[in-house]
Short mmCIF file of C-alpha atoms and ligand atoms in Angstrom, two decimals:
data_model
loop_
_atom_site.label_atom_id
_atom_site.label_comp_id
_atom_site.label_asym_id
_atom_site.label_seq_id
_atom_site.Cartn_x
_atom_site.Cartn_y
_atom_site.Cartn_z
CA MET A 1 0.00 0.00 0.00
CA HIS A 2 1.00 3.62 -0.26
CA HIS A 3 -0.26 7.05 0.73
CA PHE A 4 -0.52 9.01 -2.51
CA HIS A 5 -4.04 9.90 -3.58
CA TYR A 6 -6.24 12.55 -5.17
CA SER A 7 -8.38 14.78 -3.06
CA GLY A 8 -10.67 16.61 -5.44
CA ASN A 9 -8.43 17.04 -8.44
CA ARG A 10 -5.22 17.55 -6.55
CA LEU A 11 -2.59 14.93 -5.88
CA TYR A 12 -1.62 14.46 -2.24
CA CYS A 13 1.16 12.73 -0.39
CA GLU A 14 -0.49 11.80 2.91
CA GLY A 15 -1.96 15.09 4.18
CA VAL A 16 0.12 17.40 1.99
CA ALA A 17 -0.85 18.71 -1.46
CA VAL A 18 1.96 18.04 -3.93
CA GLU A 19 1.32 21.51 -5.44
CA SER A 20 2.27 23.14 -2.16
CA LEU A 21 5.58 21.24 -2.20
CA ILE A 22 6.24 22.37 -5.76
CA ARG A 23 5.67 26.00 -4.78
CA LYS A 24 8.08 25.69 -1.90
CA TYR A 25 10.80 23.45 -3.30
CA GLY A 26 10.53 23.59 -7.10
CA THR A 27 11.02 20.70 -9.54
CA PRO A 28 12.33 18.13 -10.26
CA LEU A 29 11.39 16.98 -6.77
CA TYR A 30 11.35 13.60 -5.07
CA VAL A 31 8.56 13.23 -2.51
CA TYR A 32 8.59 10.40 0.05
CA SER A 33 5.81 9.21 2.34
CA GLN A 34 7.06 8.17 5.77
CA ARG A 35 3.79 6.41 6.53
CA THR A 36 4.23 4.23 3.46
CA LEU A 37 7.77 3.28 4.48
CA THR A 38 6.54 2.47 7.98
CA GLU A 39 3.54 0.40 6.94
CA ARG A 40 5.55 -1.52 4.37
CA TYR A 41 8.17 -2.43 6.94
CA GLN A 42 5.52 -3.38 9.46
CA ALA A 43 3.51 -5.45 6.98
CA LEU A 44 6.55 -7.62 6.38
CA ALA A 45 7.59 -7.76 10.04
CA GLN A 46 4.08 -8.78 11.12
CA ALA A 47 3.70 -11.39 8.39
CA LEU A 48 6.95 -12.99 9.57
CA ALA A 49 6.14 -12.86 13.27
CA GLY A 50 6.25 -16.68 13.37
CA VAL A 51 10.04 -16.82 12.95
CA ASP A 52 12.86 -15.04 14.75
CA SER A 53 13.65 -12.53 12.03
CA LEU A 54 15.66 -9.42 11.29
CA ILE A 55 14.69 -7.18 8.39
CA CYS A 56 17.74 -5.52 6.87
CA PHE A 57 16.54 -2.74 4.58
CA ALA A 58 18.62 -2.67 1.38
CA VAL A 59 20.20 0.77 1.63
CA LYS A 60 21.11 0.83 -2.04
CA SER A 61 17.42 1.14 -2.97
CA ASN A 62 17.08 4.49 -1.19
CA SER A 63 19.82 5.82 1.04
CA ASN A 64 18.45 9.23 2.00
CA LEU A 65 19.28 9.80 5.68
CA ALA A 66 15.64 10.54 6.52
CA VAL A 67 14.52 7.27 4.91
CA LEU A 68 17.17 5.37 6.88
CA ARG A 69 16.21 7.16 10.09
CA ALA A 70 12.52 6.32 9.63
CA LEU A 71 13.45 2.64 9.34
CA ALA A 72 16.08 2.69 12.10
CA ASP A 73 13.39 4.05 14.44
CA LEU A 74 11.29 0.97 13.65
CA GLY A 75 14.17 -1.31 14.65
CA SER A 76 15.22 -2.14 11.11
CA GLY A 77 18.64 -3.49 10.28
CA PHE A 78 20.39 -2.59 7.04
CA ASP A 79 21.85 -4.43 4.09
CA ILE A 80 24.83 -2.42 2.90
CA VAL A 81 27.07 -2.79 -0.14
CA SER A 82 29.88 -0.33 0.60
CA GLY A 83 31.74 1.39 3.41
CA GLY A 84 29.97 4.57 2.33
CA GLU A 85 26.58 3.00 2.95
CA LEU A 86 27.70 1.93 6.43
CA GLU A 87 28.78 5.50 7.16
CA ARG A 88 25.38 6.71 6.00
CA VAL A 89 23.55 4.23 8.21
CA ILE A 90 25.58 5.40 11.21
CA ALA A 91 25.02 9.06 10.28
CA ALA A 92 21.28 8.37 10.17
CA GLY A 93 21.31 6.79 13.62
CA GLY A 94 21.18 3.15 12.48
CA ASP A 95 22.82 0.35 14.44
CA PRO A 96 25.96 -1.21 12.86
CA ARG A 97 25.28 -4.38 14.86
CA ARG A 98 22.23 -4.85 12.65
CA CYS A 99 24.12 -4.41 9.38
CA ALA A 100 24.88 -7.09 6.80
CA PHE A 101 27.64 -6.18 4.35
CA ALA A 102 27.03 -7.61 0.85
CA GLY A 103 28.88 -7.24 -2.44
CA VAL A 104 31.54 -8.96 -4.53
CA GLY A 105 34.31 -6.37 -4.20
CA LYS A 106 34.82 -5.33 -0.57
CA THR A 107 38.15 -3.52 -0.17
CA GLU A 108 40.54 -3.96 2.78
CA SER A 109 39.71 -0.56 4.16
CA GLU A 110 35.96 -1.21 3.92
CA ILE A 111 36.40 -4.51 5.74
CA GLU A 112 38.48 -2.87 8.45
CA PHE A 113 35.97 -0.05 8.94
CA ALA A 114 33.02 -2.46 9.14
CA LEU A 115 34.86 -4.76 11.51
CA ARG A 116 35.76 -1.90 13.83
CA ARG A 117 32.13 -0.81 13.82
CA GLY A 118 31.01 -4.29 14.82
CA ILE A 119 28.65 -5.19 11.97
CA TYR A 120 26.42 -8.26 12.23
CA THR A 121 27.86 -10.12 9.22
CA PHE A 122 30.01 -9.93 6.14
CA ASN A 123 28.19 -11.78 3.38
CA ALA A 124 31.18 -13.07 1.43
CA GLU A 125 30.99 -13.87 -2.26
CA SER A 126 34.30 -15.69 -2.91
CA GLU A 127 37.10 -17.58 -1.17
CA PRO A 128 39.69 -14.85 -1.80
CA GLU A 129 37.30 -12.51 -0.01
CA LEU A 130 37.05 -14.87 2.99
CA GLU A 131 40.84 -14.97 3.11
CA ARG A 132 41.03 -11.20 2.97
CA ILE A 133 38.45 -10.79 5.77
CA ASN A 134 40.43 -13.33 7.84
CA ARG A 135 43.67 -11.38 7.29
CA VAL A 136 42.15 -8.04 8.25
CA ALA A 137 40.51 -9.58 11.33
CA ALA A 138 43.84 -11.15 12.36
CA ARG A 139 45.54 -7.78 12.08
CA LEU A 140 42.86 -6.23 14.32
CA LYS A 141 42.99 -9.25 16.66
CA ARG A 142 39.31 -9.99 16.16
CA ARG A 143 37.03 -12.64 14.73
CA ALA A 144 34.94 -11.49 11.81
CA PRO A 145 31.33 -12.73 11.58
CA VAL A 146 30.80 -14.11 8.08
CA ALA A 147 28.23 -15.81 5.92
CA VAL A 148 28.83 -17.11 2.43
CA ARG A 149 26.43 -16.21 -0.33
CA VAL A 150 25.15 -19.34 -1.99
CA ASN A 151 24.06 -19.14 -5.57
CA PRO A 152 21.15 -21.61 -5.66
CA ASN A 153 20.95 -21.55 -9.46
CA VAL A 154 17.22 -20.91 -9.64
CA GLU A 155 15.53 -18.77 -12.25
CA ALA A 156 13.93 -15.69 -10.66
CA ARG A 157 11.86 -14.93 -13.77
CA THR A 158 12.57 -11.22 -13.70
CA HIS A 159 14.45 -8.75 -15.90
CA LYS A 160 17.90 -10.05 -16.95
CA LYS A 161 19.70 -7.06 -15.44
CA ILE A 162 18.30 -7.88 -11.99
CA THR A 163 18.59 -11.68 -11.95
CA THR A 164 21.34 -12.72 -9.54
CA GLY A 165 20.70 -16.33 -8.55
CA THR A 166 21.82 -18.29 -11.62
CA TYR A 167 25.26 -19.44 -12.71
CA GLU A 168 25.22 -16.86 -15.50
CA ASN A 169 26.09 -14.03 -13.13
CA LYS A 170 28.89 -12.87 -10.85
CA PHE A 171 27.15 -13.31 -7.50
CA GLY A 172 27.75 -15.89 -4.79
CA ILE A 173 29.34 -19.32 -4.79
CA ALA A 174 27.84 -22.30 -6.62
CA PHE A 175 25.53 -24.45 -4.53
CA GLU A 176 27.65 -27.57 -5.12
CA GLN A 177 30.82 -25.90 -3.79
CA ILE A 178 29.44 -24.39 -0.60
CA GLU A 179 30.22 -27.21 1.84
CA GLY A 180 33.84 -27.37 0.71
CA VAL A 181 34.11 -23.59 1.12
CA TYR A 182 32.75 -23.74 4.69
CA ALA A 183 35.13 -26.61 5.54
CA ARG A 184 38.12 -24.55 4.35
CA ALA A 185 36.81 -21.34 5.95
CA ALA A 186 36.46 -23.18 9.27
CA ARG A 187 40.27 -23.46 9.31
CA LEU A 188 40.66 -19.67 9.07
CA LYS A 189 41.11 -18.77 12.72
CA HIS A 190 39.78 -15.23 12.56
CA LEU A 191 36.46 -16.06 10.93
CA TRP A 192 33.26 -16.76 12.81
CA LEU A 193 30.98 -18.76 10.51
CA ARG A 194 27.77 -17.11 11.54
CA GLY A 195 25.30 -17.73 8.71
CA LEU A 196 24.45 -18.53 5.12
CA GLN A 197 23.03 -16.01 2.68
CA MET A 198 21.30 -15.99 -0.70
CA HIS A 199 19.60 -13.40 -2.91
CA ILE A 200 18.11 -14.56 -6.19
CA GLY A 201 17.15 -11.29 -7.85
CA SER A 202 14.95 -8.25 -7.73
CA GLN A 203 11.36 -7.30 -8.64
CA ILE A 204 10.24 -10.91 -8.25
CA THR A 205 6.47 -10.86 -8.47
CA GLU A 206 5.57 -14.41 -7.42
CA VAL A 207 6.43 -16.56 -4.42
CA ALA A 208 7.42 -19.65 -6.44
CA PRO A 209 11.09 -18.73 -7.12
CA PHE A 210 11.65 -17.87 -3.43
CA GLU A 211 10.03 -21.12 -2.38
CA GLN A 212 12.07 -23.10 -4.87
CA ALA A 213 15.30 -21.53 -3.62
CA VAL A 214 14.45 -22.04 0.06
CA ARG A 215 13.49 -25.68 -0.56
CA LYS A 216 16.75 -26.27 -2.38
CA VAL A 217 18.99 -24.57 0.18
CA ARG A 218 17.22 -25.79 3.34
CA PRO A 219 19.02 -29.17 3.71
CA LEU A 220 22.33 -27.44 3.02
CA VAL A 221 21.84 -24.79 5.68
CA ALA A 222 20.68 -27.45 8.16
CA ARG A 223 23.91 -29.41 7.58
CA LEU A 224 26.04 -26.29 7.90
CA LYS A 225 24.29 -25.39 11.15
CA GLU A 226 25.06 -28.88 12.45
CA ARG A 227 28.71 -28.72 11.45
CA HIS A 228 29.64 -25.12 12.02
CA GLY A 229 27.06 -23.81 14.47
CA LEU A 230 25.47 -21.25 12.15
CA GLU A 231 23.13 -18.76 13.75
CA PHE A 232 21.26 -17.24 10.79
CA PHE A 233 19.99 -17.83 7.28
CA SER A 234 19.44 -14.80 5.08
CA ILE A 235 16.91 -15.34 2.32
CA GLY A 236 17.78 -12.03 0.64
CA GLY A 237 15.44 -9.43 -0.77
CA GLY A 238 13.80 -9.15 -4.15
CA LEU A 239 10.09 -8.88 -3.36
CA GLY A 240 8.44 -7.13 -6.27
CA ILE A 241 6.03 -4.22 -6.27
CA VAL A 242 3.21 -2.91 -8.45
CA TYR A 243 4.38 -0.23 -10.86
CA GLN A 244 0.84 0.76 -11.81
CA PRO A 245 -0.47 1.47 -8.32
CA ALA A 246 -4.07 2.50 -7.77
CA LEU A 247 -4.22 5.96 -6.24
CA ALA A 248 -6.75 5.25 -3.52
CA SER A 249 -7.33 2.23 -1.35
CA GLY A 250 -6.81 1.24 2.27
CA PRO A 251 -4.13 -1.30 3.24
CA ALA A 252 -6.44 -4.34 3.27
CA ALA A 253 -7.94 -3.49 -0.14
CA TRP A 254 -4.46 -2.82 -1.47
CA TRP A 255 -3.10 -6.26 -0.61
CA ARG A 256 -6.29 -7.92 -1.87
CA SER A 257 -6.01 -6.18 -5.22
CA SER A 258 -2.28 -6.94 -5.39
CA ALA A 259 -3.01 -10.62 -4.86
CA ALA A 260 -5.80 -10.50 -7.44
CA ARG A 261 -3.33 -9.09 -9.98
CA GLY A 262 -0.92 -11.93 -9.28
CA MET A 263 1.47 -9.71 -7.31
CA ILE A 264 3.34 -11.16 -4.35
CA THR A 265 2.10 -10.02 -0.92
CA PRO A 266 3.84 -10.24 2.48
CA GLN A 267 1.09 -12.58 3.68
CA GLN A 268 1.63 -15.06 0.84
CA TYR A 269 5.38 -14.78 1.10
CA ALA A 270 5.28 -15.56 4.80
CA ALA A 271 2.60 -18.25 4.50
CA ARG A 272 4.64 -20.19 1.96
CA LEU A 273 8.11 -19.68 3.43
CA GLN A 274 7.59 -19.67 7.19
CA PRO A 275 6.68 -23.38 7.43
CA LEU A 276 9.89 -24.19 5.54
CA LEU A 277 12.03 -21.90 7.68
CA GLN A 278 10.65 -22.51 11.18
CA PRO A 279 12.06 -26.04 11.64
CA LEU A 280 15.58 -24.80 10.93
CA GLY A 281 15.73 -23.03 14.28
CA LEU A 282 17.80 -20.23 12.76
CA LYS A 283 17.41 -16.48 12.83
CA ILE A 284 16.00 -15.47 9.44
CA LEU A 285 17.34 -12.34 7.78
CA LEU A 286 15.48 -10.56 5.01
CA GLU A 287 16.97 -7.87 2.79
CA PRO A 288 14.05 -6.08 1.15
CA GLY A 289 14.76 -2.80 -0.61
CA ARG A 290 12.23 -2.04 -3.31
CA PHE A 291 9.37 -3.63 -1.37
CA ILE A 292 9.77 -1.06 1.40
CA SER A 293 10.83 2.04 -0.51
CA GLY A 294 9.55 1.58 -4.08
CA ASN A 295 5.95 2.69 -3.72
CA ALA A 296 6.90 5.25 -1.04
CA GLY A 297 8.20 7.90 -3.42
CA LEU A 298 7.32 9.89 -6.48
CA LEU A 299 9.20 12.23 -8.79
CA VAL A 300 7.46 15.49 -9.64
CA THR A 301 8.34 17.26 -12.84
CA ARG A 302 7.17 20.31 -14.79
CA ILE A 303 6.18 20.25 -18.44
CA GLU A 304 8.41 22.79 -20.15
CA TYR A 305 7.25 22.32 -23.73
CA VAL A 306 4.63 20.44 -25.66
CA LYS A 307 6.12 19.55 -29.01
CA ARG A 308 4.28 17.99 -31.91
CA THR A 309 6.35 16.52 -34.70
CA GLY A 310 4.85 15.04 -37.86
CA ARG A 311 4.07 11.77 -36.14
CA LYS A 312 4.30 12.18 -32.39
CA ASN A 313 3.54 14.26 -29.36
CA PHE A 314 6.32 14.95 -26.90
CA LEU A 315 5.90 16.32 -23.41
CA ILE A 316 9.33 17.75 -22.62
CA VAL A 317 9.75 17.88 -18.87
CA ASP A 318 12.37 19.27 -16.49
CA ALA A 319 13.31 15.86 -15.04
CA ALA A 320 15.54 13.59 -17.07
CA MET A 321 17.31 10.25 -17.18
CA ASN A 322 19.96 11.65 -14.85
CA ASP A 323 17.22 11.98 -12.18
CA LEU A 324 15.51 8.65 -12.88
CA ILE A 325 17.32 6.20 -15.13
CA ARG A 326 15.11 3.15 -14.67
CA PRO A 327 13.15 3.52 -17.94
CA ALA A 328 16.37 3.87 -19.95
CA PHE A 329 18.33 1.27 -17.99
CA TYR A 330 15.80 -1.47 -17.27
CA GLU A 331 13.03 -0.59 -19.72
CA ALA A 332 11.08 0.06 -16.54
CA TYR A 333 7.50 1.28 -16.42
CA HIS A 334 6.54 4.21 -14.20
CA GLU A 335 2.94 5.33 -14.01
CA ILE A 336 2.69 9.04 -14.89
CA VAL A 337 -0.18 11.10 -13.51
CA PRO A 338 -1.04 14.80 -13.43
CA VAL A 339 -0.50 16.71 -10.20
CA ARG A 340 -3.78 18.50 -10.97
CA ARG A 341 -6.41 16.45 -12.78
CA ARG A 342 -8.45 18.17 -15.46
CA ALA A 343 -11.42 17.07 -17.47
CA GLY A 344 -10.58 16.61 -21.11
CA ALA A 345 -9.27 14.40 -23.79
CA GLN A 346 -6.32 12.07 -23.72
CA ILE A 347 -3.35 12.22 -26.04
CA ARG A 348 -0.69 9.67 -26.87
CA ALA A 349 2.66 11.11 -26.02
CA ASP A 350 6.27 10.46 -25.14
CA VAL A 351 7.37 12.07 -21.90
CA VAL A 352 11.01 13.02 -22.40
CA GLY A 353 13.71 14.95 -20.58
CA PRO A 354 16.07 17.63 -21.88
CA ILE A 355 19.19 15.42 -21.99
CA CYS A 356 20.88 14.94 -25.33
CA GLU A 357 20.26 11.18 -25.59
CA SER A 358 17.43 9.45 -27.37
CA GLY A 359 17.25 7.12 -24.35
CA ASP A 360 16.13 10.07 -22.23
CA PHE A 361 12.45 9.19 -21.95
CA PHE A 362 10.04 8.23 -19.17
CA CYS A 363 7.43 6.70 -21.44
CA GLN A 364 6.76 6.29 -25.14
CA ASP A 365 3.49 6.45 -27.01
CA ARG A 366 1.47 6.29 -23.84
CA PRO A 367 -2.12 7.55 -23.50
CA LEU A 368 -1.95 10.47 -21.06
CA PRO A 369 -4.35 13.18 -19.98
CA LYS A 370 -4.02 16.20 -22.24
CA ALA A 371 -1.53 18.60 -20.71
CA GLU A 372 0.04 21.97 -21.35
CA ALA A 373 3.36 23.62 -20.72
CA GLY A 374 3.49 24.70 -17.09
CA ASP A 375 1.52 21.68 -15.85
CA TYR A 376 3.12 19.22 -13.47
CA LEU A 377 3.34 15.45 -13.70
CA ALA A 378 4.22 12.85 -11.07
CA LEU A 379 6.10 9.65 -11.83
CA LEU A 380 4.86 7.09 -9.34
CA SER A 381 6.75 4.31 -7.54
CA ALA A 382 9.97 6.29 -7.68
CA GLY A 383 11.13 5.50 -4.16
CA ALA A 384 13.58 2.72 -5.03
CA TYR A 385 16.56 2.69 -7.40
CA ALA A 386 15.56 6.20 -8.39
CA SER A 387 17.29 9.16 -6.68
CA VAL A 388 20.13 6.82 -5.62
CA MET A 389 21.02 6.24 -9.26
CA ALA A 390 20.96 9.93 -10.17
CA SER A 391 23.99 11.47 -11.84
CA ASN A 392 25.19 14.88 -12.89
CA TYR A 393 25.15 14.02 -16.59
CA ASN A 394 24.72 17.18 -18.67
CA THR A 395 25.82 19.13 -15.56
CA ARG A 396 22.35 18.83 -14.12
CA SER A 397 21.97 19.27 -10.37
CA LEU A 398 20.71 16.42 -8.22
CA ALA A 399 17.04 16.97 -7.44
CA ALA A 400 15.70 18.07 -4.07
CA GLU A 401 13.98 15.49 -1.85
CA VAL A 402 11.15 15.98 0.62
CA MET A 403 9.82 13.69 3.35
CA VAL A 404 6.14 13.90 4.30
CA LYS A 405 4.56 12.62 7.47
CA GLY A 406 0.88 13.37 7.94
CA ARG A 407 0.51 17.11 7.39
CA GLN A 408 4.19 17.82 7.86
CA ALA A 409 6.76 18.10 5.09
CA ALA A 410 10.49 18.65 5.38
CA LEU A 411 13.32 19.11 2.92
CA VAL A 412 15.55 16.06 3.40
CA ARG A 413 17.95 16.79 0.56
CA ALA A 414 18.58 20.29 -0.68
CA ARG A 415 18.70 20.81 -4.43
CA GLN A 416 22.37 20.59 -5.39
CA PRO A 417 23.82 24.00 -6.26
CA VAL A 418 25.22 23.86 -9.77
CA LYS A 419 28.70 24.96 -8.64
CA ALA A 420 28.86 21.98 -6.27
CA ILE A 421 28.93 19.77 -9.35
CA TRP A 422 32.46 20.86 -10.27
CA ALA A 423 33.63 21.76 -6.77
CA GLY A 424 36.22 18.94 -6.78
CA GLU A 425 37.59 19.78 -10.21
CA GLN A 426 40.46 22.11 -11.05
CA ILE A 427 42.52 23.41 -13.91
CA ALA A 428 45.90 21.61 -14.29
CA PRO A 429 48.94 23.71 -13.18
CA TRP A 430 50.29 24.03 -16.73
CA GLN A 431 46.98 25.43 -17.93
CA ARG A 432 47.01 28.40 -15.63
C1 LIG B 1 19.95 -5.34 -4.11
C2 LIG B 1 20.00 -6.37 -3.05
C3 LIG B 1 18.92 -6.52 -2.18
C4 LIG B 1 17.63 -5.75 -2.30
O1 LIG B 1 16.92 -6.07 -3.45
P1 LIG B 1 15.41 -5.58 -3.63
O2 LIG B 1 15.00 -6.14 -4.92
O3 LIG B 1 15.43 -4.09 -3.63
O4 LIG B 1 14.64 -6.12 -2.49
C5 LIG B 1 19.04 -7.43 -1.17
N1 LIG B 1 20.17 -8.19 -1.02
C6 LIG B 1 21.21 -8.06 -1.84
C7 LIG B 1 22.42 -8.91 -1.62
C8 LIG B 1 21.16 -7.15 -2.88
O5 LIG B 1 22.20 -7.05 -3.71
#
């Protein structure tokens, strides 16, 4: 569920009219709903109440400090993929002891920093990495908590750029090799074999691939627990979301309609997985990113020009692929709605940004309400893998971000001043 809706003809985030945010903060503007983040987290936590679990929000999906703080206040842990993300979590008031460090390329200094901060686990992706973690831990005279990421080789049936659990990609260690890896790792004196981890992909819309992976890995994790005294099993993230969300419905109706459209719900996810996980007697970690943050944000943009060529209509807006790259990168769909609804005809149009790339579009040939220059549009479900992937391409400033809670709104990221873009650059001495 989420808390964006129309009241009359005006789009609201919780109790705040999006138009009032535009007047105050300008566009392009990311708007987040704290209530949506909260309810999403709680829906998952409640569904999984039958197992001892820790939800580690995937920071890479949305790392704004205010988003992290909202989740930290609920007791969330964090799935991090860099030393920078760990610093962010700490800056936001999150607990390092609830952090799981993922990723194939952890550097020595990242490992040292995370070890000193006392993170919950390093989720290692190769034997050289285990050896490196062992070396750093030895130097610091500590034992490093580790899990190995198993690649279960199951098909997640999602977009190829976000499939991670098959032998075609760089992630994890092959299922067949895992026991040998744990046996060798057990001889590394500065490692504490704390868990086993997997993550099969992202935007997975049905329970079946998760169930298949858990069924396959369950006997393995039980054996490893027996042999090495593991404490947890992380089943990763990847729960999908609706990218064409209805703009009004209560939580119960929302999950019913999601289920009716074949979209995974926390209730189904828990109902199918909990019975498989309970008998293991392990702490279960989850690493949801998109599921928590995806529907909790939107990107507001202003129509600068309406351009009609011989064959097409273009709405040229002030946001671009540097602000939201998902359509260009993943062929992703984002619902686009007017900030102020008007009666009138529809047109088919491409919504495009000002960047000099033909890939700079948010939709193509889509039926949209007729609009004029000066109108505002909102791209929905822009809370995950959206602002975090923004760049300064074309020397465009990073957009401002606002958090809403009830009737309150606060700027949680100032619009980047254009000079800040080249602040770290300088002319070479011989050019002066
Ligand atoms: C990206 C990632 C996640 C989060 O994925 P979502 O699809 O956003 O839930 C979780 N775990 C790992 C290891 C990841 O790389």
